[in-house]
CSV table of C-alpha atoms in Angstrom, one decimal:
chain,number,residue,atom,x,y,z
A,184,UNK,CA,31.7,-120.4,361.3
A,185,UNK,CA,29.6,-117.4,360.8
A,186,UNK,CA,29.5,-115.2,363.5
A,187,UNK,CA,26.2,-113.9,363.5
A,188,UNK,CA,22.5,-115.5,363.2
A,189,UNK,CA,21.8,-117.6,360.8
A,190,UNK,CA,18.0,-118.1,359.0
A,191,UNK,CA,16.6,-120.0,356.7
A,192,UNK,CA,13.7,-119.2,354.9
A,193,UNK,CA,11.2,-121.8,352.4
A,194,UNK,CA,9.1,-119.8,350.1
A,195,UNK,CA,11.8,-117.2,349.4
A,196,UNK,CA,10.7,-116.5,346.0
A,197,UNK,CA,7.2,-115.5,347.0
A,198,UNK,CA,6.5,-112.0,348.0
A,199,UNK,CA,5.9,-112.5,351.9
A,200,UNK,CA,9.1,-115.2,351.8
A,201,UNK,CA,10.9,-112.1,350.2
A,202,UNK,CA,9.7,-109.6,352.5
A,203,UNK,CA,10.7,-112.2,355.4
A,204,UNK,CA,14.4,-112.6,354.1
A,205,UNK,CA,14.6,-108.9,353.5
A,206,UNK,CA,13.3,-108.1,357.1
A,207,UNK,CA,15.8,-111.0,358.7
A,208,UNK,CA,18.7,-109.3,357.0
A,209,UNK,CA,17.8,-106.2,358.5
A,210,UNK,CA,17.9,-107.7,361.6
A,211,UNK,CA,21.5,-108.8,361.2
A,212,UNK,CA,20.7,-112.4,360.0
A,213,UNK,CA,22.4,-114.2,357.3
A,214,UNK,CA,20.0,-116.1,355.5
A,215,UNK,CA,19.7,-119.2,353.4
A,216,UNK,CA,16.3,-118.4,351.3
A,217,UNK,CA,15.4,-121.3,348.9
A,218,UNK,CA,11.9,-122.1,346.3
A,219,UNK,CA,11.1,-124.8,344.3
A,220,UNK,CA,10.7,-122.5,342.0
A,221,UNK,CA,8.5,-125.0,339.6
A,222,UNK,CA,4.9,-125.6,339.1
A,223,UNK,CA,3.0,-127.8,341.3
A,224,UNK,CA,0.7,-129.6,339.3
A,225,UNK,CA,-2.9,-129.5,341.1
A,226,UNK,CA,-2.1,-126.0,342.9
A,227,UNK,CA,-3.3,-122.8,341.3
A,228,UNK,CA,-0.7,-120.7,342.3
A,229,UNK,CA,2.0,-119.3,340.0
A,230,UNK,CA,5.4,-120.8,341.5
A,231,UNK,CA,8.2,-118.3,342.4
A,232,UNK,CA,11.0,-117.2,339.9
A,233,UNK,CA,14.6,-118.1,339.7
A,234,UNK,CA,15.1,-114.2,339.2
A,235,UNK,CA,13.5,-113.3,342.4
A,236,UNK,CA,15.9,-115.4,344.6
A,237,UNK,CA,18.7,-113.8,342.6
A,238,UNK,CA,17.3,-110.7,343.5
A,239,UNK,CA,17.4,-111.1,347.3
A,240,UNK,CA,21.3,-112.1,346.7
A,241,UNK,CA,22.1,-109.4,344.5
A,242,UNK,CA,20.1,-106.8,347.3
A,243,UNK,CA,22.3,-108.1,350.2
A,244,UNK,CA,25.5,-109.3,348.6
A,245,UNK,CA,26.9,-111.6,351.1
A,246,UNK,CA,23.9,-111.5,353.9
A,247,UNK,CA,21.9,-114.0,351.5
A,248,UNK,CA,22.9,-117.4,349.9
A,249,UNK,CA,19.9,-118.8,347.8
A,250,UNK,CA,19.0,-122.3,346.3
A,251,UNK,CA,16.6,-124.1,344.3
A,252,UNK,CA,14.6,-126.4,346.8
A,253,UNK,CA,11.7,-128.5,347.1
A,254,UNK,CA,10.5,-128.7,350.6
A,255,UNK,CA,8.1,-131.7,350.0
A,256,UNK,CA,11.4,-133.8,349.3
A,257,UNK,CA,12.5,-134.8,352.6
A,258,UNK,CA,16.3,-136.0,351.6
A,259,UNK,CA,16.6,-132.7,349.4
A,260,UNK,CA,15.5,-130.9,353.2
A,261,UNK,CA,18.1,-133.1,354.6
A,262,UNK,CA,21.1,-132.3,352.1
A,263,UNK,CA,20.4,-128.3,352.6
A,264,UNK,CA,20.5,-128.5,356.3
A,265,UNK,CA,23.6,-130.7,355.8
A,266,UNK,CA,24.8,-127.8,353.4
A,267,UNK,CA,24.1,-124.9,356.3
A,268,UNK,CA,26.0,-126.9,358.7
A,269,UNK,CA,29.1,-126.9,356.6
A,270,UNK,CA,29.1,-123.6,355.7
A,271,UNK,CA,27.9,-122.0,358.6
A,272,UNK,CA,27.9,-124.7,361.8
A,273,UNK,CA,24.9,-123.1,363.0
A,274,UNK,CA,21.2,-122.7,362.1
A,275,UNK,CA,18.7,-119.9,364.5
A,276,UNK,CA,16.0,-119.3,362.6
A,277,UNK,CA,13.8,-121.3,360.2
A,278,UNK,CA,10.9,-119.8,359.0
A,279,UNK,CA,8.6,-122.2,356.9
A,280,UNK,CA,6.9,-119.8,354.1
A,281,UNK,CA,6.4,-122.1,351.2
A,282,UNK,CA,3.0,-122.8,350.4
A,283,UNK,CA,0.6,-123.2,347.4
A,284,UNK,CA,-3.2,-122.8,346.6
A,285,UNK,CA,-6.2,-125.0,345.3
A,286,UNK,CA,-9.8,-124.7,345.0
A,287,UNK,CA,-12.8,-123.1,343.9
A,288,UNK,CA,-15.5,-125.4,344.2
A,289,UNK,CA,-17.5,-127.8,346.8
A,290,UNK,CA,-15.2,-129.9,348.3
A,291,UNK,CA,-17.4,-132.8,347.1
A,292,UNK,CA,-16.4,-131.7,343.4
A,293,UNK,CA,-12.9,-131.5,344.3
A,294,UNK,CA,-10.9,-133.1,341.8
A,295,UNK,CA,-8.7,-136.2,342.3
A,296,UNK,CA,-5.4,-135.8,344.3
A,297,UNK,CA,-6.2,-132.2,345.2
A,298,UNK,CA,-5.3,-132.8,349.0
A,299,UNK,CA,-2.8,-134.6,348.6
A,300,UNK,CA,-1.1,-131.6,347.3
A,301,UNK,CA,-2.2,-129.2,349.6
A,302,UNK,CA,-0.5,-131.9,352.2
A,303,UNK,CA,2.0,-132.1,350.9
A,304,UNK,CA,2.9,-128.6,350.1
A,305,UNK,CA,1.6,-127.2,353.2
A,306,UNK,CA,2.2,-129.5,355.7
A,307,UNK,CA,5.2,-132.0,354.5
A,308,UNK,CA,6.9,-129.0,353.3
A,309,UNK,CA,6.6,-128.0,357.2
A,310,UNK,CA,7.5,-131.0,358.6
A,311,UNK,CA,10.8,-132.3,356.1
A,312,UNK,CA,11.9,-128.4,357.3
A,313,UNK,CA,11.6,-129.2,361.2
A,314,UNK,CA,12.7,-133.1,360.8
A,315,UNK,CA,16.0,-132.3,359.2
A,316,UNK,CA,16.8,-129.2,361.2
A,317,UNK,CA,15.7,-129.0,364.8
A,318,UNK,CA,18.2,-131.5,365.3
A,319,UNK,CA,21.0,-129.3,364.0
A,320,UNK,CA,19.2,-126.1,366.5
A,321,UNK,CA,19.7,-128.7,369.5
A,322,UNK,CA,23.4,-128.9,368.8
A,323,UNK,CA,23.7,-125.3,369.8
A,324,UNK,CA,25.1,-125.2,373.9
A,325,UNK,CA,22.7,-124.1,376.0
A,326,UNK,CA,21.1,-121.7,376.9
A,327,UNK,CA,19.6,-121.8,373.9
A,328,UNK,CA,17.2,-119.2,371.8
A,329,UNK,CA,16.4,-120.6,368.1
A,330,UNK,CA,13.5,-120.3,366.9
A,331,UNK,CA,10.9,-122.5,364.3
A,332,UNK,CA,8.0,-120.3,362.9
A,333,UNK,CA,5.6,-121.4,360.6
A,334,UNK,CA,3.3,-119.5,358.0
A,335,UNK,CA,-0.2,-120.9,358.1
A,336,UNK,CA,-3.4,-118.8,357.2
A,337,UNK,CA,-6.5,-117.5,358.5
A,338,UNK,CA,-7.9,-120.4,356.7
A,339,UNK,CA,-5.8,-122.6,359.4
A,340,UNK,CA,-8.9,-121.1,361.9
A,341,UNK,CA,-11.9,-120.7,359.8
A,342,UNK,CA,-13.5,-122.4,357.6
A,343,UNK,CA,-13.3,-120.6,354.0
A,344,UNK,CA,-16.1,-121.5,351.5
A,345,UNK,CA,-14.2,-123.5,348.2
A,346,UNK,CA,-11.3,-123.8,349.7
A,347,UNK,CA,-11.4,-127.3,352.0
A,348,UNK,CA,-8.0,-128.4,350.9
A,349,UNK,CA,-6.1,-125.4,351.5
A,350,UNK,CA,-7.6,-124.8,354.9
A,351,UNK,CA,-7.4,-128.4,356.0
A,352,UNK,CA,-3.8,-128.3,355.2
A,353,UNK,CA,-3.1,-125.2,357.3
A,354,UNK,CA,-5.2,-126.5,360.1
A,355,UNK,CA,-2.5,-128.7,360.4
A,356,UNK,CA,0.2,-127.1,360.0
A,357,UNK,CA,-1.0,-125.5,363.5
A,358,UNK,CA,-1.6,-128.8,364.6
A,359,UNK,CA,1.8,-129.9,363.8
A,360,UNK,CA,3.1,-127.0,365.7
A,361,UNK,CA,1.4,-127.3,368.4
A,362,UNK,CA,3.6,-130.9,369.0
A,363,UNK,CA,6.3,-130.1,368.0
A,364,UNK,CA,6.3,-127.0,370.7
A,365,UNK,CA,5.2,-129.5,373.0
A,366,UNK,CA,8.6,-132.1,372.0
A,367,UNK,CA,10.9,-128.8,372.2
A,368,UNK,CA,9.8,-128.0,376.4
A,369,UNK,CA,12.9,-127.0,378.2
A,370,UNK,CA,15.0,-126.8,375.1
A,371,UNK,CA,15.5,-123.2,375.1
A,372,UNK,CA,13.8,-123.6,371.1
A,373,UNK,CA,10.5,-122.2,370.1
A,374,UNK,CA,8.2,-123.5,367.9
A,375,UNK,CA,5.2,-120.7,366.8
A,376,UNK,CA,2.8,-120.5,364.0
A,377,UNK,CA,2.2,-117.0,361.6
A,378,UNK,CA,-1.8,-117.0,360.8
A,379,UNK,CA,-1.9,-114.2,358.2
A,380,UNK,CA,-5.0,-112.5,356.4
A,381,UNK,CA,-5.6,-111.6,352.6
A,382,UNK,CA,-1.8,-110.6,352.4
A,383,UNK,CA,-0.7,-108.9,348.8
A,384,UNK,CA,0.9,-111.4,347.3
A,385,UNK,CA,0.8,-113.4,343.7
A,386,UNK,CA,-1.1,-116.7,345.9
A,387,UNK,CA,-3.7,-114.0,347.1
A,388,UNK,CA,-4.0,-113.4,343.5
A,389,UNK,CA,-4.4,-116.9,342.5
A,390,UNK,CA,-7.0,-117.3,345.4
A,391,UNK,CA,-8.9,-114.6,344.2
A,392,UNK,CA,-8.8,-115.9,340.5
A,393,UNK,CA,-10.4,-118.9,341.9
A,394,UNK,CA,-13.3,-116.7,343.3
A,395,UNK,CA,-13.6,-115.3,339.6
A,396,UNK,CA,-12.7,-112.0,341.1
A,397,UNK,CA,-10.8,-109.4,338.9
A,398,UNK,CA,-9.1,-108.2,342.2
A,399,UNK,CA,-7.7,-108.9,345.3
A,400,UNK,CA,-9.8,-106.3,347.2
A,401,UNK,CA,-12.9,-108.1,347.7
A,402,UNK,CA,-10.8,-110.7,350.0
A,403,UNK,CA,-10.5,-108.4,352.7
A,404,UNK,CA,-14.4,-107.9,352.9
A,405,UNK,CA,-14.3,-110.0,356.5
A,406,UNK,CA,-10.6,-107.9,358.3
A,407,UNK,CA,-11.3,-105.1,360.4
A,408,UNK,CA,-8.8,-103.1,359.2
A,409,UNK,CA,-10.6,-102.7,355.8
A,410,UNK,CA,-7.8,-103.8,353.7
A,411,UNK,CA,-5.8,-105.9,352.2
A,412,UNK,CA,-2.7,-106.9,354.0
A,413,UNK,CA,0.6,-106.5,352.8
A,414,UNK,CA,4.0,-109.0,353.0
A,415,UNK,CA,6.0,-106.3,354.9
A,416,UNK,CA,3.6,-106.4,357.6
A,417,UNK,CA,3.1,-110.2,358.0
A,418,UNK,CA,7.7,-110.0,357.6
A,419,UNK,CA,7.3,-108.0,360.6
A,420,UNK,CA,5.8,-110.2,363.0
A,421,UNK,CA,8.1,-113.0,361.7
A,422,UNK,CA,10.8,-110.8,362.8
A,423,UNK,CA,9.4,-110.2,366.3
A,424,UNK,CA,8.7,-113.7,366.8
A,425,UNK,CA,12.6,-114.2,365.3
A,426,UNK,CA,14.2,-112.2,367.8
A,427,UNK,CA,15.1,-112.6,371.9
A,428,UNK,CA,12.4,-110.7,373.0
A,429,UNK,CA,9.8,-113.4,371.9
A,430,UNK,CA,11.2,-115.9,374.2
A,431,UNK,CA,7.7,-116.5,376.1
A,432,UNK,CA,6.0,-117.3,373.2
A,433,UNK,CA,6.1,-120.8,372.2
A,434,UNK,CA,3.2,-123.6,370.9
A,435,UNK,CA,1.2,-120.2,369.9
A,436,UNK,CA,0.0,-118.8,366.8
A,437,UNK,CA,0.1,-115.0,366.0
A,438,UNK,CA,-2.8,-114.2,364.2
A,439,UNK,CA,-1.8,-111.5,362.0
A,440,UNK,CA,-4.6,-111.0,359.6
A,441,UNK,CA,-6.6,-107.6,360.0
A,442,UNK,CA,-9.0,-109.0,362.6
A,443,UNK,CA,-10.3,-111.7,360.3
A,444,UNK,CA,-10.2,-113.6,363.0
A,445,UNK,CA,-11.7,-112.1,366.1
């Protein structure tokens, strides 16, 4: 059995996923970080490399196991979590990072099948992550302190011209949250939501491809901070909401995103 915190991280491959496993490690976690690593067909973003989760294992030999995952599969989901409770008999953290892009046009002109990928992605991809391994957090003795965070967006709170899909499917990922925070009361597990801003990552550059922008920049016209965000920050907040001292803070979203928001 390990004998400190375990996490496991979707999305790994992507910058904020990397920033979050990097940050969790820090923190004294060992963490399972796992991508698809593939293209989605339908999503505009570029899918994470194969070279980038070997790159978190090769950072933090031994603090990071890593594997080839697709979180919309819910009996792939189930064999990982299966795979973590071999190996480790315990599971504290899961942060659900994985996530994917489409757009840039009227919703109306939206072409066939678009949200259902974005549902997928977005939200089944949150909900296969939470089905197959809340049960394993429950097994823990009480008191217990693990935590489920979900990344959702700005767009999960505002409606964001071209981009219906992508900010339905966040809106539910809050949503879904929300319930799940609600079917955790009194088990010592928190359930919260990550709402970042324009965050510098290769998706922000999809997004802003899909604007026919030749730069990020732009996509921080509406934060208050005047910037574009980067995925250290956004890890940061994960990490709070990771850690004992976030205990109070359940069914909530932390709106990390410049003041986009307010």
């Amino acid at each position: 059995m390990t004998p400190g915190p375990v996490a496991l991280v979707s999305g790994a491959a992507g910058g904020m996923g990397g920033a979050i496993v990097a940050g969790l490690v820090e923190d004294g976690f060992h963490v399972v970080g796992v991508d698809a690593c593939a293209p989605m067909p339908g999503a505009a973003s570029r899918p994470g490399r194969e070279q980038a989760l070997r790159d978190l294992e090769s950072r933090s030999p031994g603090r990071v196991d890593t594997a080839i995952i697709d979180v919309r599969h819910g009996a792939a989901v189930g064999r990982l979590i299966e795979s973590i409770d071999s190996a480790h008999q315990r599971l504290d953290v899961v942060v659900a990072a994985a996530g994917a892009v489409a757009g840039g046009h009227a919703m109306w002109e939206a072409p066939e099948g678009e949200l259902d990928v974005m549902l997928d992605v977005n939200l089944r991809g949150v909900w296969n992550l939470a089905a197959a391994a809340v049960p394993l957090m429950l097994r823990a003795e009480p008191p217990r302190s693990g935590r489920f965070i979900a990344i959702a967006s700005a767009a999960g709170h505002r409606g964001l011209q071209q981009l219906t899909a992508y900010g339905a499917s966040k809106h539910a990922v809050v949503g879904l949250v929300s319930g799940l925070a609600a079917d955790l009361r009194g088990s010592g597990i928190t359930a919260t939501v990550v709402s970042p801003g324009s965050t510098r990552t290769e998706m922000l550059a999809a997004t802003a491809a899909l604007y026919g922008l030749d730069s990020v920049e732009p996509l921080a016209e509406r934060h208050l901070v005047e910037r574009v965000l980067e995925p250290d920050e956004i890890a940061d907040a994960v990490r709070w909401l990771s850690s004992p001292r976030s205990g109070a803070v359940t069914g909530a979203v932390l709106h990390v995103d410049g003041g986009f928001t307010t």
